[in-house]
Structure formats: C-alpha cells, structure tokens
C-alpha cells in the first residue's frame, strides 16, 4: 500500500475489518515488521488523538517514530510554486518533502483545509506534494478533504457495536461557533457508502457536502425524522461547502439531546472528538451509557495500526 486516503486504498473492506479485529486482539504480533523502520508524523495542525494513536500504533509494530510539529519545530514552508521567497518562509515544500523522505520509511501528514480557496483545498495541494515528492508511502492523518483514519476507526466501532446486520447510521450536522472543515463528514460518508449500513445525512439547508461525496446518499433535512429508528447517531459540525468555509447557522435546536436520542432505536452516540459540549451534544447524551466516543477514539490505534501494517508489508 503506497497511500492511505480513501476506502479504495485499503481494498476489500470486510478483509480490512477482519484484519483490524486481529490487530486489536493481538497488537504486538507483528513487531518484526517495524524493526529498524521509521515513521515520520508531520503536523501542520493541532492534534490529540491522531498524534497519540498513530504513535502508539507504530510502536506496537516495533517502529521508531519521529513527530514534527511543523509550525513549532520546523521552518515555515512555502507551498506556492514560482514565488520569490523574500517573505517569512525560508524553506520550500518541494525541498522539505524529499528531504523528510530520506529520514523515514513511512510518512503521516496532517494538513487541514485553509478555507482560503475551495479549489485549492479540494485539490489536496499539500498532501499530494508529499505523495508526489517524498518517495515514501503516505498516510493522511486528516487532509483538507478527508480523515480516513477516523472513518476507518468509526467503521470498526460500528462493526463492534451493531445489533442488526444492516444498521441505520445517521450523520447529523451540529452547531459550532467556528468554521470546521468537511474532512470528517466527507470521509464518514465515503466509508459508510461502501459499508453494509443504511446511511442518512441530516443538516440544515446550505450545509450540503460536496457532490462527489454525496452522490446517491439519502439526505433528510428534518433532523427529528432522520433520527427515527436510528441505530447510530454520528454528530459533527462542518462549515458550508457552497458558501465555502462560512458558518451559516449556530442554531442550537440542532444540538443532539436526550429528547432526539429517544426517537432512535436506542442508538449509540458517536463523535470523532474533540467536541463542544452543549453546542454539539448535551452533557446527558455524551455521558450516557449509549455514548461510545471513548471506544471510538480507542479504535484510532486499531485503524492506524492496520494501515501501517499493510504499508510495512508492502515496503
Ligand atoms: N478525531 C481526531 O482526529 O482528533 P485529533 O484532532 O485530536 O487528532
């Protein structure tokens, strides 16, 4: 495996889920694979779960790990081509990336949408330069448009907690004071579309996700109707795609609360975290026995380790 960005990069999903379950059951079984191998994890943006879980996954596989917070510890990188570099950025990404590739066997990259230019964000300008120039397998640790390690962990979690063969899974938009990227909902939809689930997406008008992700997906604008009979409620905030990067609403009638959860089939509550309590979800829901947000975060180690294992096997 040379890159991990979409479900197609991992191939047969049933096989990947089986492998993930084996990794979870016996996390130290493949330490020989990572011996004398190094992962460099590069962060252009903050992280708690991705940083710790990916590091844990790599060390479970016997790898050495180097973490670089590019904004704190590295040179500021110029990412535009053809510019006269007379500003505050002393290094160009086109030198930095191949140099980083010299120091490792696998690279993980976190680089969020900047919300300055939709086309630039959706062309995955930063991530693609790592894929093109590093000479190493590259894992997206959340890029401008996708968060595949999260979505894979979400699917593992649904697989573990489902009580019916084909659960009803509802992705609901929720209010947030800040403009958040569409990477998590995009990937969630992308992965659920190829999984054995019945997916509904609910959000206020104006929050439609990009058509390339939503093709064929059921959208229900009435949140309460969407919740009826759901087995899983996945809450997430995101900024508008059509009015790119804008917060069009902070309407707290969209907050996930006990009353709405009562409409479901005793649904499990999921969120990728971090989450704003009493904006996205009430204290009561996130602290209820049906909240599986911590188990979901724990599975970030499982998704990262399954992907790293595949990459190590194909080096
Ligand atoms: N869910 C997630 O990716 O968390 P972090 O931003 O803390 O890594």
mmCIF file of C-alpha atoms and ligand atoms in Angstrom:
data_model
loop_
_atom_site.group_PDB
_atom_site.id
_atom_site.type_symbol
_atom_site.label_atom_id
_atom_site.label_comp_id
_atom_site.label_asym_id
_atom_site.label_seq_id
_atom_site.Cartn_x
_atom_site.Cartn_y
_atom_site.Cartn_z
ATOM 1 C CA UNK A 1 0.000 0.000 0.000
ATOM 2 C CA UNK A 2 1.568 3.312 -1.116
ATOM 3 C CA UNK A 3 -1.022 5.746 0.182
ATOM 4 C CA UNK A 4 -3.998 5.862 2.512
ATOM 5 C CA UNK A 5 -6.627 8.440 1.679
ATOM 6 C CA UNK A 6 -9.807 6.659 0.573
ATOM 7 C CA UNK A 7 -11.513 3.301 1.266
ATOM 8 C CA UNK A 8 -10.329 2.037 -2.122
ATOM 9 C CA UNK A 9 -6.735 2.369 -0.872
ATOM 10 C CA UNK A 10 -7.417 -0.387 1.667
ATOM 11 C CA UNK A 11 -9.148 -2.712 -0.808
ATOM 12 C CA UNK A 12 -11.685 -5.283 0.386
ATOM 13 C CA UNK A 13 -13.434 -3.719 3.381
ATOM 14 C CA UNK A 14 -14.563 -6.993 5.008
ATOM 15 C CA UNK A 15 -10.983 -8.249 4.863
ATOM 16 C CA UNK A 16 -9.700 -4.952 6.326
ATOM 17 C CA UNK A 17 -12.238 -5.144 9.191
ATOM 18 C CA UNK A 18 -11.220 -8.748 9.894
ATOM 19 C CA UNK A 19 -7.579 -7.697 9.940
ATOM 20 C CA UNK A 20 -8.392 -4.762 12.245
ATOM 21 C CA UNK A 21 -10.101 -7.147 14.696
ATOM 22 C CA UNK A 22 -6.996 -9.372 14.677
ATOM 23 C CA UNK A 23 -4.731 -6.353 15.241
ATOM 24 C CA UNK A 24 -6.893 -5.304 18.188
ATOM 25 C CA UNK A 25 -6.855 -8.787 19.715
ATOM 26 C CA UNK A 26 -3.104 -9.222 19.398
ATOM 27 C CA UNK A 27 -1.469 -5.785 18.996
ATOM 28 C CA UNK A 28 2.149 -6.924 19.411
ATOM 29 C CA UNK A 29 2.048 -9.854 16.967
ATOM 30 C CA UNK A 30 3.789 -8.005 14.127
ATOM 31 C CA UNK A 31 6.659 -6.240 15.878
ATOM 32 C CA UNK A 32 9.139 -7.833 13.438
ATOM 33 C CA UNK A 33 7.596 -5.789 10.600
ATOM 34 C CA UNK A 34 8.636 -2.443 12.088
ATOM 35 C CA UNK A 35 12.132 -3.367 13.258
ATOM 36 C CA UNK A 36 14.607 -0.725 12.022
ATOM 37 C CA UNK A 37 11.783 1.119 10.262
ATOM 38 C CA UNK A 38 10.890 4.749 10.974
ATOM 39 C CA UNK A 39 7.639 6.676 10.676
ATOM 40 C CA UNK A 40 7.740 10.461 10.464
ATOM 41 C CA UNK A 41 4.448 12.072 11.506
ATOM 42 C CA UNK A 42 4.128 15.668 10.351
ATOM 43 C CA UNK A 43 1.553 18.016 11.833
ATOM 44 C CA UNK A 44 0.615 21.304 10.180
ATOM 45 C CA UNK A 45 -2.340 21.436 12.649
ATOM 46 C CA UNK A 46 -3.088 20.515 16.275
ATOM 47 C CA UNK A 47 -3.989 17.018 17.393
ATOM 48 C CA UNK A 48 -4.530 14.888 20.467
ATOM 49 C CA UNK A 49 -5.979 11.561 19.243
ATOM 50 C CA UNK A 50 -4.272 11.314 15.862
ATOM 51 C CA UNK A 51 -0.852 12.076 17.222
ATOM 52 C CA UNK A 52 -1.039 9.695 20.196
ATOM 53 C CA UNK A 53 -2.895 6.850 18.485
ATOM 54 C CA UNK A 54 -0.692 6.815 15.384
ATOM 55 C CA UNK A 55 2.442 6.907 17.512
ATOM 56 C CA UNK A 56 1.074 4.075 19.657
ATOM 57 C CA UNK A 57 0.158 2.060 16.563
ATOM 58 C CA UNK A 58 3.635 2.479 15.070
ATOM 59 C CA UNK A 59 5.389 1.492 18.318
ATOM 60 C CA UNK A 60 3.074 -1.541 18.655
ATOM 61 C CA UNK A 61 4.514 -2.592 15.286
ATOM 62 C CA UNK A 62 8.085 -2.109 16.511
ATOM 63 C CA UNK A 63 8.703 1.106 14.552
ATOM 64 C CA UNK A 64 10.676 4.173 15.548
ATOM 65 C CA UNK A 65 8.581 7.336 15.407
ATOM 66 C CA UNK A 66 9.617 10.946 14.783
ATOM 67 C CA UNK A 67 6.965 13.620 15.265
ATOM 68 C CA UNK A 68 7.358 17.045 13.717
ATOM 69 C CA UNK A 69 5.040 19.926 14.569
ATOM 70 C CA UNK A 70 5.968 21.952 11.531
ATOM 71 C CA UNK A 71 4.619 25.256 12.879
ATOM 72 C CA UNK A 72 6.539 24.980 16.148
ATOM 73 C CA UNK A 73 9.656 22.955 15.364
ATOM 74 C CA UNK A 74 10.333 23.292 11.637
ATOM 75 C CA UNK A 75 10.943 26.072 9.147
ATOM 76 C CA UNK A 76 7.800 27.734 7.860
ATOM 77 C CA UNK A 77 7.211 26.150 4.463
ATOM 78 C CA UNK A 78 6.428 27.988 1.247
ATOM 79 C CA UNK A 79 3.837 25.951 -0.661
ATOM 80 C CA UNK A 80 3.300 28.156 -3.744
ATOM 81 C CA UNK A 81 5.422 27.498 -6.821
ATOM 82 C CA UNK A 82 7.089 30.276 -8.801
ATOM 83 C CA UNK A 83 7.133 32.766 -5.939
ATOM 84 C CA UNK A 84 10.068 34.990 -4.996
ATOM 85 C CA UNK A 85 10.814 33.780 -1.490
ATOM 86 C CA UNK A 86 11.548 37.153 0.063
ATOM 87 C CA UNK A 87 8.944 36.797 2.861
ATOM 88 C CA UNK A 88 8.866 34.971 6.194
ATOM 89 C CA UNK A 89 9.028 31.403 4.800
ATOM 90 C CA UNK A 90 12.655 30.232 4.465
ATOM 91 C CA UNK A 91 12.086 26.730 3.018
ATOM 92 C CA UNK A 92 10.078 25.424 0.074
ATOM 93 C CA UNK A 93 7.899 22.347 0.454
ATOM 94 C CA UNK A 94 9.453 20.938 -2.736
ATOM 95 C CA UNK A 95 12.824 20.559 -0.993
ATOM 96 C CA UNK A 96 11.484 19.807 2.502
ATOM 97 C CA UNK A 97 9.347 16.827 1.458
ATOM 98 C CA UNK A 98 12.026 14.806 -0.382
ATOM 99 C CA UNK A 99 14.442 15.546 2.473
ATOM 100 C CA UNK A 100 11.928 14.215 5.038
ATOM 101 C CA UNK A 101 11.610 11.112 2.856
ATOM 102 C CA UNK A 102 15.343 10.445 3.360
ATOM 103 C CA UNK A 103 14.835 10.035 7.109
ATOM 104 C CA UNK A 104 11.980 7.534 7.216
ATOM 105 C CA UNK A 105 10.127 4.626 5.621
ATOM 106 C CA UNK A 106 6.536 5.880 6.016
ATOM 107 C CA UNK A 107 5.152 9.424 6.337
ATOM 108 C CA UNK A 108 1.944 10.569 8.039
ATOM 109 C CA UNK A 109 0.673 14.065 7.244
ATOM 110 C CA UNK A 110 -1.955 16.248 8.910
ATOM 111 C CA UNK A 111 -2.844 19.341 6.919
ATOM 112 C CA UNK A 112 -6.331 20.850 7.265
ATOM 113 C CA UNK A 113 -8.336 22.895 4.799
ATOM 114 C CA UNK A 114 -7.321 26.544 4.952
ATOM 115 C CA UNK A 115 -10.712 27.867 3.788
ATOM 116 C CA UNK A 116 -8.972 30.459 1.595
ATOM 117 C CA UNK A 117 -9.719 28.785 -1.716
ATOM 118 C CA UNK A 118 -12.148 25.874 -2.255
ATOM 119 C CA UNK A 119 -10.411 24.584 -5.397
ATOM 120 C CA UNK A 120 -7.022 24.640 -3.700
ATOM 121 C CA UNK A 121 -8.329 22.796 -0.620
ATOM 122 C CA UNK A 122 -10.213 20.226 -2.711
ATOM 123 C CA UNK A 123 -7.138 19.619 -4.909
ATOM 124 C CA UNK A 124 -5.298 18.423 -1.763
ATOM 125 C CA UNK A 125 -2.323 20.569 -2.655
ATOM 126 C CA UNK A 126 -0.223 19.820 0.458
ATOM 127 C CA UNK A 127 -0.945 16.101 0.787
ATOM 128 C CA UNK A 128 -0.365 15.500 -2.923
ATOM 129 C CA UNK A 129 3.082 17.082 -2.748
ATOM 130 C CA UNK A 130 4.009 14.527 -0.065
ATOM 131 C CA UNK A 131 2.664 11.720 -2.273
ATOM 132 C CA UNK A 132 4.482 13.083 -5.341
ATOM 133 C CA UNK A 133 7.811 14.089 -3.824
ATOM 134 C CA UNK A 134 8.568 12.027 -0.702
ATOM 135 C CA UNK A 135 9.313 8.678 -2.366
ATOM 136 C CA UNK A 136 7.594 7.043 0.647
ATOM 137 C CA UNK A 137 4.147 5.613 1.403
ATOM 138 C CA UNK A 138 1.961 8.422 2.757
ATOM 139 C CA UNK A 139 -0.894 8.219 5.278
ATOM 140 C CA UNK A 140 -3.403 11.040 5.534
ATOM 141 C CA UNK A 141 -3.768 11.910 9.215
ATOM 142 C CA UNK A 142 -6.541 14.339 8.107
ATOM 143 C CA UNK A 143 -6.114 16.355 4.984
ATOM 144 C CA UNK A 144 -8.145 19.218 3.539
ATOM 145 C CA UNK A 145 -10.977 16.966 2.378
ATOM 146 C CA UNK A 146 -10.686 13.619 4.185
ATOM 147 C CA UNK A 147 -9.933 11.971 7.523
ATOM 148 C CA UNK A 148 -9.657 8.284 6.591
ATOM 149 C CA UNK A 149 -8.029 7.002 9.814
ATOM 150 C CA UNK A 150 -11.042 8.419 11.670
ATOM 151 C CA UNK A 151 -13.584 6.933 9.263
ATOM 152 C CA UNK A 152 -11.919 3.518 9.347
ATOM 153 C CA UNK A 153 -11.941 3.633 13.183
ATOM 154 C CA UNK A 154 -15.609 4.700 13.056
ATOM 155 C CA UNK A 155 -16.449 1.693 10.910
ATOM 156 C CA UNK A 156 -14.548 -0.662 13.239
ATOM 157 C CA UNK A 157 -16.570 0.824 16.137
ATOM 158 C CA UNK A 158 -19.892 0.391 14.324
ATOM 159 C CA UNK A 159 -18.940 -3.191 13.484
ATOM 160 C CA UNK A 160 -18.251 -3.867 17.182
ATOM 161 C CA UNK A 161 -21.483 -2.288 18.458
ATOM 162 C CA UNK A 162 -24.076 -3.118 15.817
ATOM 163 C CA UNK A 163 -27.032 -5.236 16.956
ATOM 164 C CA UNK A 164 -28.579 -5.665 13.484
ATOM 165 C CA UNK A 165 -26.983 -6.810 10.226
ATOM 166 C CA UNK A 166 -27.577 -3.503 8.403
ATOM 167 C CA UNK A 167 -27.796 -0.710 10.989
ATOM 168 C CA UNK A 168 -29.358 2.677 10.290
ATOM 169 C CA UNK A 169 -26.500 5.183 10.624
ATOM 170 C CA UNK A 170 -27.305 8.906 10.796
ATOM 171 C CA UNK A 171 -24.707 11.599 10.260
ATOM 172 C CA UNK A 172 -26.079 14.810 11.750
ATOM 173 C CA UNK A 173 -24.692 18.319 11.401
ATOM 174 C CA UNK A 174 -24.493 20.134 14.749
ATOM 175 C CA UNK A 175 -23.874 23.767 15.683
ATOM 176 C CA UNK A 176 -20.395 25.093 16.474
ATOM 177 C CA UNK A 177 -19.054 28.618 16.943
ATOM 178 C CA UNK A 178 -16.178 28.107 14.477
ATOM 179 C CA UNK A 179 -15.886 27.115 10.829
ATOM 180 C CA UNK A 180 -14.752 23.489 10.781
ATOM 181 C CA UNK A 181 -13.505 21.540 7.743
ATOM 182 C CA UNK A 182 -15.616 18.961 5.896
ATOM 183 C CA UNK A 183 -12.908 16.272 6.104
ATOM 184 C CA UNK A 184 -14.571 14.160 8.820
ATOM 185 C CA UNK A 185 -18.099 14.139 7.342
ATOM 186 C CA UNK A 186 -16.723 13.634 3.806
ATOM 187 C CA UNK A 187 -14.744 10.563 4.851
ATOM 188 C CA UNK A 188 -17.531 9.263 7.084
ATOM 189 C CA UNK A 189 -19.943 9.355 4.135
ATOM 190 C CA UNK A 190 -17.347 7.885 1.768
ATOM 191 C CA UNK A 191 -16.682 4.909 4.068
ATOM 192 C CA UNK A 192 -20.326 4.312 5.060
ATOM 193 C CA UNK A 193 -21.327 4.228 1.384
ATOM 194 C CA UNK A 194 -19.169 1.153 0.831
ATOM 195 C CA UNK A 195 -20.024 -0.461 4.190
ATOM 196 C CA UNK A 196 -23.086 -2.613 4.911
ATOM 197 C CA UNK A 197 -25.113 0.197 6.546
ATOM 198 C CA UNK A 198 -28.216 2.254 5.770
ATOM 199 C CA UNK A 199 -26.880 5.846 5.754
ATOM 200 C CA UNK A 200 -28.886 9.057 6.218
ATOM 201 C CA UNK A 201 -27.327 12.526 6.396
ATOM 202 C CA UNK A 202 -29.191 15.382 8.071
ATOM 203 C CA UNK A 203 -28.272 19.078 8.136
ATOM 204 C CA UNK A 204 -29.848 22.496 7.666
ATOM 205 C CA UNK A 205 -30.193 23.833 4.107
ATOM 206 C CA UNK A 206 -26.881 25.328 2.957
ATOM 207 C CA UNK A 207 -24.744 22.643 4.606
ATOM 208 C CA UNK A 208 -24.801 20.179 1.686
ATOM 209 C CA UNK A 209 -21.471 18.364 1.390
ATOM 210 C CA UNK A 210 -19.565 18.211 -1.906
ATOM 211 C CA UNK A 211 -21.496 16.314 -4.639
ATOM 212 C CA UNK A 212 -18.516 13.999 -5.229
ATOM 213 C CA UNK A 213 -19.127 12.557 -1.743
ATOM 214 C CA UNK A 214 -22.930 12.799 -1.589
ATOM 215 C CA UNK A 215 -23.797 11.125 -4.871
ATOM 216 C CA UNK A 216 -26.594 8.611 -4.099
ATOM 217 C CA UNK A 217 -26.748 9.415 -0.359
ATOM 218 C CA UNK A 218 -30.118 9.963 1.356
ATOM 219 C CA UNK A 219 -30.438 13.480 2.826
ATOM 220 C CA UNK A 220 -33.223 14.291 5.314
ATOM 221 C CA UNK A 221 -33.494 17.980 6.229
ATOM 222 C CA UNK A 222 -35.799 17.231 9.194
ATOM 223 C CA UNK A 223 -33.352 16.152 11.915
ATOM 224 C CA UNK A 224 -36.018 14.538 14.140
ATOM 225 C CA UNK A 225 -37.350 12.491 11.230
ATOM 226 C CA UNK A 226 -33.791 11.394 10.413
ATOM 227 C CA UNK A 227 -33.255 10.198 13.986
ATOM 228 C CA UNK A 228 -36.320 7.903 13.947
ATOM 229 C CA UNK A 229 -35.237 4.272 14.270
ATOM 230 C CA UNK A 230 -31.510 5.060 14.030
ATOM 231 C CA UNK A 231 -29.004 2.579 15.457
ATOM 232 C CA UNK A 232 -26.068 5.013 15.389
ATOM 233 C CA UNK A 233 -26.042 8.816 15.634
ATOM 234 C CA UNK A 234 -22.804 10.375 14.414
ATOM 235 C CA UNK A 235 -22.649 14.104 15.205
ATOM 236 C CA UNK A 236 -20.273 16.536 13.530
ATOM 237 C CA UNK A 237 -20.086 20.235 12.761
ATOM 238 C CA UNK A 238 -18.863 21.475 9.427
ATOM 239 C CA UNK A 239 -18.746 24.759 7.566
ATOM 240 C CA UNK A 240 -20.720 25.340 4.389
ATOM 241 C CA UNK A 241 -19.356 23.887 1.140
ATOM 242 C CA UNK A 242 -21.462 26.029 -1.222
ATOM 243 C CA UNK A 243 -20.658 29.254 0.659
ATOM 244 C CA UNK A 244 -17.214 27.870 1.213
ATOM 245 C CA UNK A 245 -15.932 27.989 4.782
ATOM 246 C CA UNK A 246 -18.832 30.043 6.166
ATOM 247 C CA UNK A 247 -20.774 29.384 9.389
ATOM 248 C CA UNK A 248 -24.365 29.883 8.201
ATOM 249 C CA UNK A 249 -26.033 28.833 11.450
ATOM 250 C CA UNK A 250 -25.317 28.201 15.123
ATOM 251 C CA UNK A 251 -28.914 27.090 15.716
ATOM 252 C CA UNK A 252 -28.851 25.089 18.933
ATOM 253 C CA UNK A 253 -32.109 23.368 18.052
ATOM 254 C CA UNK A 254 -29.719 21.072 16.095
ATOM 255 C CA UNK A 255 -27.779 20.095 19.268
ATOM 256 C CA UNK A 256 -28.033 16.347 19.905
ATOM 257 C CA UNK A 257 -30.058 15.985 23.124
ATOM 258 C CA UNK A 258 -31.887 13.318 25.119
ATOM 259 C CA UNK A 259 -35.245 14.121 23.502
ATOM 260 C CA UNK A 260 -33.910 13.433 19.997
ATOM 261 C CA UNK A 261 -31.990 10.336 21.093
ATOM 262 C CA UNK A 262 -35.322 8.992 22.464
ATOM 263 C CA UNK A 263 -36.593 8.871 18.847
ATOM 264 C CA UNK A 264 -33.913 6.355 17.903
ATOM 265 C CA UNK A 265 -33.612 2.594 18.266
ATOM 266 C CA UNK A 266 -31.557 3.096 21.460
ATOM 267 C CA UNK A 267 -28.824 4.457 19.167
ATOM 268 C CA UNK A 268 -25.195 4.615 20.104
ATOM 269 C CA UNK A 269 -23.827 8.164 20.092
ATOM 270 C CA UNK A 270 -20.588 8.785 18.170
ATOM 271 C CA UNK A 271 -18.334 11.791 17.601
ATOM 272 C CA UNK A 272 -14.723 11.950 16.421
ATOM 273 C CA UNK A 273 -13.754 14.379 19.248
ATOM 274 C CA UNK A 274 -12.827 16.995 20.294
ATOM 275 C CA UNK A 275 -16.454 18.006 20.894
ATOM 276 C CA UNK A 276 -18.067 21.194 22.223
ATOM 277 C CA UNK A 277 -20.470 20.095 24.963
ATOM 278 C CA UNK A 278 -23.932 21.645 24.942
ATOM 279 C CA UNK A 279 -23.288 23.023 21.451
ATOM 280 C CA UNK A 280 -22.854 19.762 19.514
ATOM 281 C CA UNK A 281 -24.211 17.371 22.163
ATOM 282 C CA UNK A 282 -25.645 17.700 25.658
ATOM 283 C CA UNK A 283 -23.761 16.531 28.740
ATOM 284 C CA UNK A 284 -26.525 13.975 29.296
ATOM 285 C CA UNK A 285 -26.101 12.303 25.896
ATOM 286 C CA UNK A 286 -22.307 12.216 25.824
ATOM 287 C CA UNK A 287 -22.172 10.823 29.363
ATOM 288 C CA UNK A 288 -24.955 8.271 28.814
ATOM 289 C CA UNK A 289 -24.217 4.522 28.605
ATOM 290 C CA UNK A 290 -25.045 4.732 24.877
ATOM 291 C CA UNK A 291 -22.189 7.133 24.188
ATOM 292 C CA UNK A 292 -19.272 5.250 22.602
ATOM 293 C CA UNK A 293 -16.979 8.197 21.897
ATOM 294 C CA UNK A 294 -14.119 6.850 24.023
ATOM 295 C CA UNK A 295 -14.312 3.373 22.467
ATOM 296 C CA UNK A 296 -14.331 5.121 19.070
ATOM 297 C CA UNK A 297 -11.181 7.071 19.957
ATOM 298 C CA UNK A 298 -9.539 3.869 21.211
ATOM 299 C CA UNK A 299 -10.110 2.344 17.772
ATOM 300 C CA UNK A 300 -7.927 5.055 16.232
ATOM 301 C CA UNK A 301 -4.977 2.879 17.299
ATOM 302 C CA UNK A 302 -6.570 -0.082 15.515
ATOM 303 C CA UNK A 303 -7.174 1.769 12.237
ATOM 304 C CA UNK A 304 -3.701 3.316 12.213
ATOM 305 C CA UNK A 305 -2.026 0.024 13.075
ATOM 306 C CA UNK A 306 -3.906 -1.896 10.370
ATOM 307 C CA UNK A 307 -2.864 0.684 7.770
ATOM 308 C CA UNK A 308 0.756 0.870 8.957
ATOM 309 C CA UNK A 309 0.962 -2.934 8.987
ATOM 310 C CA UNK A 310 -0.235 -3.087 5.357
ATOM 311 C CA UNK A 311 2.317 -0.448 4.374
ATOM 312 C CA UNK A 312 5.177 -2.221 6.180
ATOM 313 C CA UNK A 313 4.224 -5.499 4.478
ATOM 314 C CA UNK A 314 4.492 -3.856 1.064
ATOM 315 C CA UNK A 315 7.791 -1.998 1.576
HETATM 316 N N1 LIG B 1 -10.506 12.962 15.942
HETATM 317 C C1 LIG B 1 -9.275 13.479 15.792
HETATM 318 O O1 LIG B 1 -8.664 13.403 14.733
HETATM 319 O O2 LIG B 1 -8.761 14.049 16.924
HETATM 320 P P1 LIG B 1 -7.475 14.979 16.968
HETATM 321 O O3 LIG B 1 -7.775 16.209 16.141
HETATM 322 O O4 LIG B 1 -7.271 15.298 18.431
HETATM 323 O O5 LIG B 1 -6.318 14.239 16.399
#
